[in-house]
Short mmCIF file of C-alpha atoms in Angstrom, two decimals:
data_model
loop_
_atom_site.label_atom_id
_atom_site.label_comp_id
_atom_site.label_asym_id
_atom_site.label_seq_id
_atom_site.Cartn_x
_atom_site.Cartn_y
_atom_site.Cartn_z
CA MET A 1061 46.28 -23.54 -27.17
CA THR A 1062 48.40 -20.36 -26.85
CA GLN A 1063 46.89 -18.84 -29.93
CA SER A 1064 43.21 -19.50 -28.29
CA ILE A 1065 44.20 -17.71 -25.16
CA PHE A 1066 45.42 -14.66 -27.09
CA LEU A 1067 42.15 -14.49 -29.23
CA VAL A 1068 40.15 -14.58 -26.00
CA ALA A 1069 42.02 -11.73 -24.52
CA PHE A 1070 41.97 -9.83 -27.77
CA LEU A 1071 38.21 -9.99 -28.14
CA ALA A 1072 37.95 -9.01 -24.34
CA ALA A 1073 40.01 -5.87 -25.01
CA LEU A 1074 37.82 -4.89 -27.97
CA THR A 1075 34.39 -5.48 -26.53
CA GLY A 1076 34.95 -4.13 -22.97
CA THR A 1077 32.27 -6.54 -21.62
CA VAL A 1078 33.59 -10.12 -21.93
CA LEU A 1079 34.42 -11.70 -18.68
CA HIS A 1080 32.87 -8.98 -16.71
CA ALA A 1081 30.03 -10.12 -14.39
CA GLN A 1082 26.70 -8.07 -14.14
CA ASP A 1083 26.17 -6.11 -10.75
CA ALA A 1084 22.79 -6.17 -9.28
CA THR A 1085 23.81 -4.51 -5.90
CA GLY A 1086 21.97 -1.12 -5.43
CA ASP A 1087 18.28 0.17 -5.00
CA TRP A 1088 15.68 -0.99 -7.60
CA GLN A 1089 12.14 0.47 -7.95
CA GLY A 1090 9.10 -0.69 -10.13
CA THR A 1091 5.37 -0.74 -9.92
CA LEU A 1092 3.31 -3.77 -9.85
CA LYS A 1093 0.02 -3.00 -11.87
CA THR A 1094 -3.07 -5.50 -11.88
CA SER A 1095 -6.87 -4.84 -12.38
CA GLY A 1096 -6.55 -0.97 -11.80
CA VAL A 1097 -4.37 -1.37 -8.82
CA GLU A 1098 -0.85 -0.14 -8.62
CA ILE A 1099 1.70 -1.09 -5.91
CA ARG A 1100 5.24 0.41 -5.72
CA ILE A 1101 7.97 -2.03 -4.91
CA VAL A 1102 11.61 -1.04 -3.91
CA VAL A 1103 14.26 -3.93 -3.43
CA HIS A 1104 17.57 -2.94 -1.62
CA ILE A 1105 20.29 -5.27 -2.81
CA SER A 1106 23.59 -5.62 -1.36
CA LYS A 1107 26.57 -8.07 -0.39
CA ASN A 1108 27.39 -9.91 2.93
CA ALA A 1109 30.76 -10.49 4.19
CA ALA A 1110 31.09 -13.62 2.14
CA GLY A 1111 30.27 -11.55 -1.05
CA ASN A 1112 26.93 -13.34 -1.62
CA LEU A 1113 23.78 -11.38 -2.46
CA LYS A 1114 21.24 -10.22 0.33
CA ALA A 1115 18.27 -8.07 0.16
CA THR A 1116 15.19 -6.46 1.55
CA PHE A 1117 11.77 -5.58 0.24
CA ASP A 1118 9.73 -2.39 0.80
CA SER A 1119 6.21 -1.97 -0.22
CA PRO A 1120 5.63 1.83 0.47
CA ASP A 1121 1.97 1.89 -0.42
CA GLN A 1122 1.14 -0.88 1.97
CA GLY A 1123 3.36 0.64 4.67
CA ALA A 1124 5.83 -2.36 4.92
CA THR A 1125 9.63 -1.80 4.81
CA GLY A 1126 12.61 -4.08 5.52
CA ILE A 1127 10.86 -7.24 4.54
CA LYS A 1128 13.50 -9.92 4.35
CA VAL A 1129 14.22 -11.38 0.88
CA GLY A 1130 15.76 -14.95 0.41
CA PRO A 1131 17.24 -16.81 -1.42
CA ILE A 1132 18.31 -14.31 -4.00
CA ASP A 1133 20.72 -15.16 -6.88
CA LEU A 1134 22.36 -13.63 -10.01
CA ARG A 1135 23.44 -16.12 -12.70
CA GLY A 1136 24.55 -14.35 -15.85
CA THR A 1137 21.95 -11.72 -16.59
CA THR A 1138 18.99 -13.74 -14.47
CA LEU A 1139 18.16 -12.30 -11.15
CA SER A 1140 15.89 -14.47 -8.95
CA PHE A 1141 14.78 -13.85 -5.57
CA ALA A 1142 12.01 -15.21 -3.08
CA VAL A 1143 10.01 -13.35 -0.48
CA LEU A 1144 9.15 -16.38 1.57
CA SER A 1145 6.96 -14.25 4.08
CA LEU A 1146 4.51 -13.33 1.03
CA ASP A 1147 4.77 -16.54 -0.63
CA GLY A 1148 6.02 -14.78 -3.69
CA SER A 1149 8.96 -14.75 -5.80
CA TYR A 1150 10.70 -12.83 -8.81
CA GLU A 1151 12.81 -13.61 -11.65
CA GLY A 1152 14.01 -11.05 -14.23
CA THR A 1153 16.48 -10.17 -16.80
CA LEU A 1154 19.17 -7.55 -16.10
CA ASN A 1155 19.97 -5.34 -19.02
CA ASP A 1156 23.50 -4.88 -20.40
CA ALA A 1157 23.86 -1.33 -18.97
CA GLY A 1158 22.83 -2.58 -15.58
CA THR A 1159 19.97 -0.09 -15.14
CA ALA A 1160 16.98 -2.16 -15.39
CA ILE A 1161 15.40 -5.40 -14.64
CA ASN A 1162 12.49 -6.78 -16.75
CA GLY A 1163 10.66 -9.68 -15.46
CA THR A 1164 7.74 -11.55 -13.52
CA TRP A 1165 6.29 -11.37 -9.94
CA SER A 1166 4.66 -14.58 -9.06
CA GLN A 1167 2.30 -14.58 -6.08
CA HIS A 1168 -0.37 -17.31 -6.83
CA LEU A 1169 -0.79 -15.48 -10.17
CA ASP A 1170 2.07 -14.09 -12.34
CA PHE A 1171 2.23 -10.43 -13.08
CA PRO A 1172 4.89 -8.36 -15.02
CA LEU A 1173 7.22 -6.39 -12.83
CA ASN A 1174 10.04 -4.19 -14.09
CA PHE A 1175 12.64 -2.31 -11.95
CA GLN A 1176 14.62 0.83 -12.62
CA ARG A 1177 17.81 1.38 -11.00
CA VAL A 1178 17.51 4.28 -8.80
CA THR A 1179 20.29 6.55 -6.97
CA THR A 1180 17.90 7.68 -4.31
CA ALA A 1181 15.20 5.14 -3.05
CA LEU A 1182 11.64 6.30 -2.52
CA LYS A 1183 11.28 8.63 0.39
CA THR A 1184 9.07 7.05 3.15
CA GLU A 1185 9.90 9.67 5.97
CA HIS A 1186 8.85 13.29 5.82
CA LYS A 1187 9.90 15.92 8.12
CA PRO A 1188 6.79 17.79 9.85
CA ALA A 1189 5.75 21.32 8.95
CA ALA A 1190 3.37 23.84 10.36
CA PRO A 1191 0.22 22.20 10.54
CA SER A 1192 -2.54 23.21 7.96
CA ASP A 1193 -6.05 23.69 8.46
CA ILE A 1194 -7.01 20.24 7.81
CA ASP A 1195 -4.56 18.33 9.78
CA GLY A 1196 -5.79 15.72 12.02
CA ALA A 1197 -8.09 12.57 11.73
CA TRP A 1198 -11.00 12.57 9.78
CA PHE A 1199 -13.94 9.81 10.16
CA GLY A 1200 -16.22 8.51 7.51
CA THR A 1201 -18.62 5.62 7.07
CA LEU A 1202 -19.25 3.73 3.62
CA ASP A 1203 -22.70 2.48 3.33
CA LEU A 1204 -22.36 -0.79 1.58
CA GLY A 1205 -25.94 -1.77 1.96
CA ALA A 1206 -25.65 -4.96 4.06
CA LYS A 1207 -22.87 -3.43 6.14
CA LYS A 1208 -21.12 -0.29 6.88
CA LEU A 1209 -17.22 0.30 6.67
CA HIS A 1210 -15.79 2.83 8.82
CA LEU A 1211 -12.62 4.75 7.52
CA VAL A 1212 -10.31 7.04 9.23
CA PHE A 1213 -7.98 9.24 7.48
CA HIS A 1214 -4.96 10.96 9.24
CA VAL A 1215 -3.83 14.12 7.60
CA VAL A 1216 -0.63 15.78 8.30
CA ASN A 1217 1.41 18.64 6.75
CA THR A 1218 5.09 18.00 5.92
CA GLU A 1219 7.94 20.01 4.46
CA ASP A 1220 7.12 17.84 1.29
CA GLY A 1221 3.36 18.88 1.37
CA LEU A 1222 0.30 17.34 2.66
CA MET A 1223 0.49 13.40 3.64
CA ALA A 1224 -1.95 10.95 4.83
CA THR A 1225 -2.63 7.52 5.94
CA MET A 1226 -6.12 5.79 6.18
CA ASP A 1227 -7.16 3.10 8.75
CA SER A 1228 -10.10 0.63 8.19
CA PRO A 1229 -10.97 -0.48 11.75
CA ASP A 1230 -13.49 -2.97 10.53
CA GLN A 1231 -10.99 -4.77 8.69
CA GLY A 1232 -8.29 -4.51 11.22
CA ALA A 1233 -6.14 -2.24 8.74
CA LYS A 1234 -4.25 0.70 10.17
CA GLY A 1235 -1.79 3.12 8.59
CA ILE A 1236 -2.28 2.68 4.91
CA PRO A 1237 -0.45 5.08 3.17
CA VAL A 1238 -2.32 7.36 0.88
CA THR A 1239 -0.15 7.38 -2.30
CA ALA A 1240 -1.02 11.19 -3.09
CA VAL A 1241 -2.68 14.05 -1.61
CA THR A 1242 -3.73 16.78 -3.95
CA ARG A 1243 -5.45 20.07 -2.66
CA ASP A 1244 -6.60 22.95 -4.66
CA ALA A 1245 -8.53 25.49 -2.48
CA ALA A 1246 -11.54 23.68 -1.09
CA SER A 1247 -11.16 20.71 -3.17
CA LEU A 1248 -9.29 17.56 -1.71
CA LYS A 1249 -8.25 14.37 -3.43
CA LEU A 1250 -6.60 11.27 -1.66
CA GLU A 1251 -5.49 9.04 -4.24
CA MET A 1252 -4.65 5.26 -3.18
CA LYS A 1253 -3.35 3.32 -6.24
CA GLN A 1254 -2.76 0.22 -3.92
CA LEU A 1255 -6.42 -0.11 -3.64
CA GLY A 1256 -7.37 1.00 -7.18
CA GLY A 1257 -9.38 3.98 -5.62
CA GLY A 1258 -9.58 7.26 -3.59
CA PHE A 1259 -11.62 9.98 -2.07
CA ASP A 1260 -12.47 13.27 -4.06
CA GLY A 1261 -14.25 15.95 -1.71
CA GLN A 1262 -14.96 19.57 -0.86
CA ILE A 1263 -13.73 20.94 2.18
CA SER A 1264 -16.48 23.26 4.21
CA ALA A 1265 -15.86 26.73 5.02
CA ASP A 1266 -15.46 26.04 8.71
CA ALA A 1267 -12.96 23.10 7.70
CA SER A 1268 -15.18 20.65 9.95
CA THR A 1269 -16.39 18.37 7.40
CA ILE A 1270 -15.28 17.05 3.65
CA GLU A 1271 -18.12 16.12 1.70
CA GLY A 1272 -17.59 13.81 -1.55
CA ARG A 1273 -17.38 10.44 -2.87
CA TRP A 1274 -15.11 7.23 -2.55
CA ALA A 1275 -14.35 5.68 -5.88
CA GLN A 1276 -12.93 2.18 -6.32
CA LEU A 1277 -12.40 0.02 -9.17
CA GLY A 1278 -15.27 1.75 -11.25
CA GLY A 1279 -17.56 2.12 -8.67
CA SER A 1280 -18.27 5.05 -6.20
CA LEU A 1281 -20.26 5.73 -2.96
CA SER A 1282 -20.80 8.85 -1.00
CA LEU A 1283 -18.73 9.65 1.82
CA THR A 1284 -18.48 12.56 4.37
CA LEU A 1285 -15.61 12.94 6.56
CA THR A 1286 -15.75 14.64 9.92
CA ARG A 1287 -13.00 16.05 12.03
CA SER A 1288 -12.52 14.30 15.09
CA GLU A 1289 -11.89 17.40 17.21
CA PRO A 1290 -12.49 20.94 16.34
CA LEU A 1291 -9.64 23.04 15.00
CA ARG A 1292 -7.76 24.62 17.91
#
């Protein structure tokens, strides 16, 4: 028996990993991809006073932060958690270095979802800067034939560059984040990976309209955006 105890201690000293539990606490970021749609996911894992894991769940591209995660459990290298409010769950394997989790998100269907440990979580707040010439609300209407869909883009300049959100009043949706805003002179591109689409247009010389097209999942429609108020 004594010899066995010394053998275990000797192996632990050699490997430096035996008898050490994995640590999943920290910030984890991944991207859920399906059918041309990309949604970034951020999970913040910590421990409560009793030493048990707890977590919150952010979906920055959908404007959702601080969603409660529970239950959450780490058994060996297997991390599992549920997001009851979304009727979803996750199970993945933590690598030996503790830097990545590879697994599956289940929400009616199963989707691959891999997380990377990040030291700085995805930034969701941006300090305002001097307004650009296209700051403000821009209104447009998509003609779907049988019905029309009204859209409103809110563009604002920040210290990190141009940012935007989109409202779809007819669908009761408000403040959907635009994942990337790219401007090159009069060209403006509003990318929305969480919808598998976006807008690409040309800003008029007086910055009163932006004419272009809305593209989504392989299809596209003409879309002209008009500023709600003249630039002051």
